[in-house]
Each structure stands twice: as structure tokens, then as C-alpha cells.
Short mmCIF file of C-alpha atoms in Angstrom, two decimals:
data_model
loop_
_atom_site.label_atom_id
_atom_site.label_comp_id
_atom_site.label_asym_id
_atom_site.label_seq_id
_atom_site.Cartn_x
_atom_site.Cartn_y
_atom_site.Cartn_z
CA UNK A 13 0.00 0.00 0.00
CA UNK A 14 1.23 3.88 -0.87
CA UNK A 15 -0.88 4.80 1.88
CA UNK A 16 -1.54 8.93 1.80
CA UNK A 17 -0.08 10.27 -0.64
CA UNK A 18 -0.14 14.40 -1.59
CA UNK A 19 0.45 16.18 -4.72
CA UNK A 20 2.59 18.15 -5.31
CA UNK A 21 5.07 18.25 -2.64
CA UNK A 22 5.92 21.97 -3.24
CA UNK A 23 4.06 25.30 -4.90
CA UNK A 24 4.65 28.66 -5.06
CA UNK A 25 1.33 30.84 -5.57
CA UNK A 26 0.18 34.75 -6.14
CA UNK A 27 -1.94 36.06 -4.24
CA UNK A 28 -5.10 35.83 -5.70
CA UNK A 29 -4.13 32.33 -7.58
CA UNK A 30 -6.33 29.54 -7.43
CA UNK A 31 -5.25 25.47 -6.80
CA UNK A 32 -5.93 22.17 -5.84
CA UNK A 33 -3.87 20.11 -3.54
CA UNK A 34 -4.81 17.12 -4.13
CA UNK A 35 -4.53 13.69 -1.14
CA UNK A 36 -5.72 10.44 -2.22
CA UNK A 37 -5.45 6.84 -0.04
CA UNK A 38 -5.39 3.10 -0.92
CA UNK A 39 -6.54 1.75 2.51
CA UNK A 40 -10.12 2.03 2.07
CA UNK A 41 -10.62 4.45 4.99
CA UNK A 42 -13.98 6.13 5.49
CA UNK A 43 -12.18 9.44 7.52
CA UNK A 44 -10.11 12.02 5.44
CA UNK A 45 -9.36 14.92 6.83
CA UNK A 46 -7.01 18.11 5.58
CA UNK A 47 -4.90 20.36 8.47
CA UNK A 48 -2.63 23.42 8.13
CA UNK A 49 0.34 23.66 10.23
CA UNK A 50 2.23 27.25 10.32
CA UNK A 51 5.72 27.48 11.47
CA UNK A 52 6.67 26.28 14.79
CA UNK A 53 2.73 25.35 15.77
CA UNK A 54 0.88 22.03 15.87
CA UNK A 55 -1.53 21.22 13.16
CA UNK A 56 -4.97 22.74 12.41
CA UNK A 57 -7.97 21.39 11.41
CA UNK A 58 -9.49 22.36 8.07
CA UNK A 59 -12.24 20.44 6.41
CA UNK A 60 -12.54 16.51 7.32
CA UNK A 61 -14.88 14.02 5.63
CA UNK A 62 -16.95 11.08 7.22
CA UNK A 63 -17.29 8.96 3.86
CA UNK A 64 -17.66 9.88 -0.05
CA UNK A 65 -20.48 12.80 -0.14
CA UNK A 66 -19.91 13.93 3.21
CA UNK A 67 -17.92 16.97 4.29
CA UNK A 68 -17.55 19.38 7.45
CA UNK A 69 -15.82 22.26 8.26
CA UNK A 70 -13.05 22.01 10.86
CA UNK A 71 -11.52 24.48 13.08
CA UNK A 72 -10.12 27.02 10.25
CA UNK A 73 -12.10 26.78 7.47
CA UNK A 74 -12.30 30.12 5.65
CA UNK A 75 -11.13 30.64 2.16
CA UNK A 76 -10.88 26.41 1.61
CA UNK A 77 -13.36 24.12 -0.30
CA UNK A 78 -13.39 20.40 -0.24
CA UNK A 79 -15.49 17.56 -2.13
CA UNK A 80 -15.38 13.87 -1.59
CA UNK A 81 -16.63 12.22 -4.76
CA UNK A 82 -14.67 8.84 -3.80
CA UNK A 83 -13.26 6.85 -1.10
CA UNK A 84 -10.14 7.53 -1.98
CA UNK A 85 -9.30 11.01 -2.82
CA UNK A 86 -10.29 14.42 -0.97
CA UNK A 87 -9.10 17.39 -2.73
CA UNK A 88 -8.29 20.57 -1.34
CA UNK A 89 -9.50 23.88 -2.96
CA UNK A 90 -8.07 27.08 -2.67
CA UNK A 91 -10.03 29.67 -3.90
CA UNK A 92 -8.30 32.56 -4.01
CA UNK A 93 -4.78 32.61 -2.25
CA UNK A 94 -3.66 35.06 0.08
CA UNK A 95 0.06 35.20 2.41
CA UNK A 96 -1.84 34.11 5.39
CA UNK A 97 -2.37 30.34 3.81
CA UNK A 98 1.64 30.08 3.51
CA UNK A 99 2.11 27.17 5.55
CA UNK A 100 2.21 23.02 5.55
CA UNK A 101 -0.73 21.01 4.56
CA UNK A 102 -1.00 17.36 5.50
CA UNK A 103 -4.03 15.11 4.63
CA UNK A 104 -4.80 12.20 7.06
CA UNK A 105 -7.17 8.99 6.60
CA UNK A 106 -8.56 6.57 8.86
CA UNK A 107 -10.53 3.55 9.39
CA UNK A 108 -13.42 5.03 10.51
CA UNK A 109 -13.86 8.09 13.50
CA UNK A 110 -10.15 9.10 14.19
CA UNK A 111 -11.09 9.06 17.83
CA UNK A 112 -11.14 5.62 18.01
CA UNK A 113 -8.53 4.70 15.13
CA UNK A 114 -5.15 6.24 14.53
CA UNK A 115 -5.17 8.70 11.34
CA UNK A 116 -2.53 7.92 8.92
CA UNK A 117 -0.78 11.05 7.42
CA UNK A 118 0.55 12.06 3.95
CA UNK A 119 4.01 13.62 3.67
CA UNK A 120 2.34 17.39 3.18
CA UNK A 121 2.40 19.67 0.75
CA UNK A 122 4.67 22.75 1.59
CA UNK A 123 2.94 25.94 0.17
CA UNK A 124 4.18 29.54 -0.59
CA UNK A 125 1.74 32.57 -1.76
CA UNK A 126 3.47 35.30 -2.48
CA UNK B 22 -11.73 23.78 25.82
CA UNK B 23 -9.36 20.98 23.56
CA UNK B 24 -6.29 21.89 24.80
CA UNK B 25 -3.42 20.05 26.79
CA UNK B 26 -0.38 21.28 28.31
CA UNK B 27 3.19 19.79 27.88
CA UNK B 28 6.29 21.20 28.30
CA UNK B 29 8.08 22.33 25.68
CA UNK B 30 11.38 20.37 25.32
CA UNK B 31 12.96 17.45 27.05
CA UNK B 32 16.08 15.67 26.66
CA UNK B 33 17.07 11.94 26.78
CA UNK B 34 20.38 9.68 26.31
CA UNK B 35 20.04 7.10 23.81
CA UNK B 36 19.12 3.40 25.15
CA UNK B 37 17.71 5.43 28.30
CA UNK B 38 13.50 5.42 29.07
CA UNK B 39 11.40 8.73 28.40
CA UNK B 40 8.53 9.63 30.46
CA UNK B 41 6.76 12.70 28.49
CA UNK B 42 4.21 14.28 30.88
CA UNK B 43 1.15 15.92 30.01
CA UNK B 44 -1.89 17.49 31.89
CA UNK B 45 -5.64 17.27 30.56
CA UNK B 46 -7.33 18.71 33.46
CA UNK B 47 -10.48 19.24 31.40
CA UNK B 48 -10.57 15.73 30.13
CA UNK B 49 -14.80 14.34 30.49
CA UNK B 50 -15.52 10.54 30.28
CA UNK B 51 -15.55 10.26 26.69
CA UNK B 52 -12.39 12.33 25.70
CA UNK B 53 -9.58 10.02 24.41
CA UNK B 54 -5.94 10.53 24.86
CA UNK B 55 -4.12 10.05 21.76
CA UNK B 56 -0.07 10.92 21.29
CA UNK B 57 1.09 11.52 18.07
CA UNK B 58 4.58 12.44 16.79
CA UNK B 59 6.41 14.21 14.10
CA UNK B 60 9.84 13.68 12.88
CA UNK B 61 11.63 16.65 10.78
CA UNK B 62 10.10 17.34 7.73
CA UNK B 63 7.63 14.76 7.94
CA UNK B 64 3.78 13.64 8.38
CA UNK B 65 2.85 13.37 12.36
CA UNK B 66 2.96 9.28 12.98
CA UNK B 67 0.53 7.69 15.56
CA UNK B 68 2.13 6.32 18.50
CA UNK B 69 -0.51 5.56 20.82
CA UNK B 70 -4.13 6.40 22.14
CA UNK B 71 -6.34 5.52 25.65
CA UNK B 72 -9.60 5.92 27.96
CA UNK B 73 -8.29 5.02 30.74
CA UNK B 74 -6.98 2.03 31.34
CA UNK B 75 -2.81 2.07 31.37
CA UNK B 76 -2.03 1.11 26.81
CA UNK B 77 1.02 -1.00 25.45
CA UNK B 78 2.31 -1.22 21.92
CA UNK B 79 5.14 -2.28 20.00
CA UNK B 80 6.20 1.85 19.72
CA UNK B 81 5.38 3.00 23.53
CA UNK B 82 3.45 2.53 26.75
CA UNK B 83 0.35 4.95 28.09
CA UNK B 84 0.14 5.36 31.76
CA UNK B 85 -3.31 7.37 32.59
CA UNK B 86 -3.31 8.91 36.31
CA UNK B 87 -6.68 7.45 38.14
CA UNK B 88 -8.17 11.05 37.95
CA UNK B 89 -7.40 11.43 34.09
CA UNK B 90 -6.40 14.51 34.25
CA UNK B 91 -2.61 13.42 33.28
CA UNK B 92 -0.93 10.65 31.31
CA UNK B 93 2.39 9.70 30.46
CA UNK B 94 3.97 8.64 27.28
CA UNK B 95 6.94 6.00 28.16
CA UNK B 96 9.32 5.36 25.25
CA UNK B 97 11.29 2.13 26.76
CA UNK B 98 14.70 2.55 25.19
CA UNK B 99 15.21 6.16 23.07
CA UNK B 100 16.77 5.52 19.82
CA UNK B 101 17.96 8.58 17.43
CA UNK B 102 15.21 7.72 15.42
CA UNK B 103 12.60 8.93 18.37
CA UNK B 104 14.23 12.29 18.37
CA UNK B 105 11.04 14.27 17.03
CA UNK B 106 8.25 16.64 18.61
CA UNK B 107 5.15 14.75 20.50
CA UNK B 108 1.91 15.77 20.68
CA UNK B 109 -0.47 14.82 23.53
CA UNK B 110 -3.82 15.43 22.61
CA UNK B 111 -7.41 15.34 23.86
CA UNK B 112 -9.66 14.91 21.10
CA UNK B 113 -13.25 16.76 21.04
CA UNK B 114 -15.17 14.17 22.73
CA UNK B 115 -18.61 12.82 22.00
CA UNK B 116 -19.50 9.98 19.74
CA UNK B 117 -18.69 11.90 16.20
CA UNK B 118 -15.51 11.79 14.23
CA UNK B 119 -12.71 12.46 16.30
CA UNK B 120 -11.39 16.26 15.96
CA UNK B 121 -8.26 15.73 17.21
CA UNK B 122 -6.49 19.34 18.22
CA UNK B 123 -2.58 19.63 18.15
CA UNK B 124 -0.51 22.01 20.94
CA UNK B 125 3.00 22.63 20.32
CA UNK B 126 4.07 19.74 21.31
CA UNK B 127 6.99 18.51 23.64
CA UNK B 128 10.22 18.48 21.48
CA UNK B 129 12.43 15.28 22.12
CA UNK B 130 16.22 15.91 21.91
CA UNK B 131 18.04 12.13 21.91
CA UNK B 132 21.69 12.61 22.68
CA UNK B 133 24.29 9.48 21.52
#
């Protein structure tokens, strides 16, 4: 298994730029979630999804759509980039509720708006 | 309130045992404790998770105080490899999917 894997592994956007990071998983999981991690701070919550069709908003959700079409991938929208999303994203995937399962994460996707 | 407090760096001697502290004096009945880590550069990595009875894996052990409102992560023997920052963390609690909130973190320094 690749497990989670992210595309692409680096990007440099303007502000104002649109993109897709994209996250897709070969385990079958149910759970995908996406965080944001900023320099020197743990990792934030963005948009998570409970199964194909189903999405939520997390803890920072503003200026980030998702969609979950299939099982295994769970793309990451921005829709207009600005500085303040410079930072590392990481997708995760579990079995089913990551409070009962651990959440397996990708290698992250380290982005730069300009 | 999610949060849990650890401090922020600790140091270790390679082949020695780790105890990483943490406090979750909010903690209810449901909340899970779950430690993750992150090496440089990398993906956080699951290392362990509990309710309340003391956990054991092939990575680390989890010993829960009685009260719950601490725990312990206990890495047996440190290896280089462990050198990384660990995240103790209480996850929203309830029955839905588990939104699992990461702190700073307790950096691990592992000295040869």
C-alpha cells in the first residue's frame, strides 16, 4: 500500500491564484481529513470528511473548499490565495472516526503565496 | 476547551526510558488521549491512544493517572530515530468523528 499520498510536494502561488492540492489513499478508509500547520505550531484542522459525499468544516475553514466524490481522494481547494495560507498542509485517513482509530498522514504539501 | 499542556522540550540519552508528561485537566468521560509524533520534515505518525486504562504497543506505553487529568507517554529505550516533537492530545469528545487538536508539542532531543 502507498498509503496517503499528496500532490505536489511543493508550490509557489500569487496572491489571488487559485489550486488544488490534491490527497488520495489506498486503505479504504472512510475518515479524510485536511490540516494546516504554520511554522513552529501544531496542526490545524481544516475540512474533514466522514465517507464519499460527506464533508464538514473544521476548526479554520475560511477561504478552503473540499469535495469527496470517492473513497479515496479528498481534494483541497483554494479559492483565491492570500500570504496568510503560507504554511504546511498534510491530509490524514482513517478507518473510521479518528477518535477511536489512529489517522494515517501524507508527507504534506509545503505551500508559498506570495 | 481541547487543549493540553506539555512542556516544551525534554532531553534523553540514547538506550535510556522517556517519560513525556502531560496534563488534561479538562478531560470528560468520553475524551480520548491520543499521542502523536512528528519527525523533521515529515507527516505526524501515531504512537498511541487511551480511555483510561494504562495502553502498550510495539512503539510505547500509556500510563493514565486514576483522575485522568494526566498521562504519560513512556518510550522504553530512546533511539535517534525517536528524536522528534510529541503531541499529547485530547480529542473533542462525543461519539462523532474524532477532531483531534494539536498544541506545540513537547520536542524530544536524543543525545548518543
Amino acid at each position: 500500500n502507498a498509503g496517503v499520498t499528496q500532490t505536489p510536494k511543493f508550490q509557489v502561488l500569487k496572491t489571488g491564484q487559485s489550486m488544488t492540492l490534491q490527497c488520495a489513499q489506498d486503505m479504504n478508509h472512510e475518515y479524510m481529513s485536511w490540516y494546516r500547520q504554520d511554522p513552529g505550531m501544531g496542526l490545524r484542522l481544516i475540512h474533514y470528511s466522514v465517507g464519499a459525499g460527506i464533508t464538514d468544516q473544521g476548526e479554520v475553514p475560511n477561504g478552503y473548499n473540499v469535495s469527496r466524490s470517492t473513497t479515496e481522494d479528498f481534494p483541497l481547494r483554494l479559492l483565491s490565495a492570500a500570504p496568510s495560507q503560507t504554511s504546511v498542509y498534510f491530509c490524514a485517513s482513517s478507518r473510521t472516526s479518528g477518535k477511536y482509530n489512529e489517522q494515517f498522514f501524507g508527507p504534506g504539501t509545503r505551500l508559498t503565496v506570495l | 476547551d481541547a487543549k493540553t499542556t506539555q512542556p516544551n522540550s525534554m532531553e534523553s540519552n540514547e538506550e535510556e526510558p522517556v517519560h513525556l508528561p502531560c496534563n488534561h485537566s479538562t478531560i470528560s468521560g468520553t475524551d480520548y488521549i491520543h499521542w502523536y509524533r512528528q519527525l523533521p520534515s515529515q507527516g505526524p505518525e501515531y504512537v498511541i491512544h487511551g480511555l483510561t486504562s494504562n495502553v502498550n504497543n510495539r512503539m510505547a506505553s500509556l500510563a493514565i493517572a486514576e483522575d485522568r487529568k494526566s498521562s504519560t507517554l513512556i518510550l522504553h529505550r530512546a533511539t535517534l530515530r525517536d528524536a522528534a516533537v510529541y503531541y499529547c492530545i485530547k480529542d473533542a469528545g462525543g461519539t462523532s468523528y474524532g477532531k483531534l487538536t494539536f498544541g506545540q508539542g513537547t520536542i524530544l532531543t536524543v543525545h548518543p
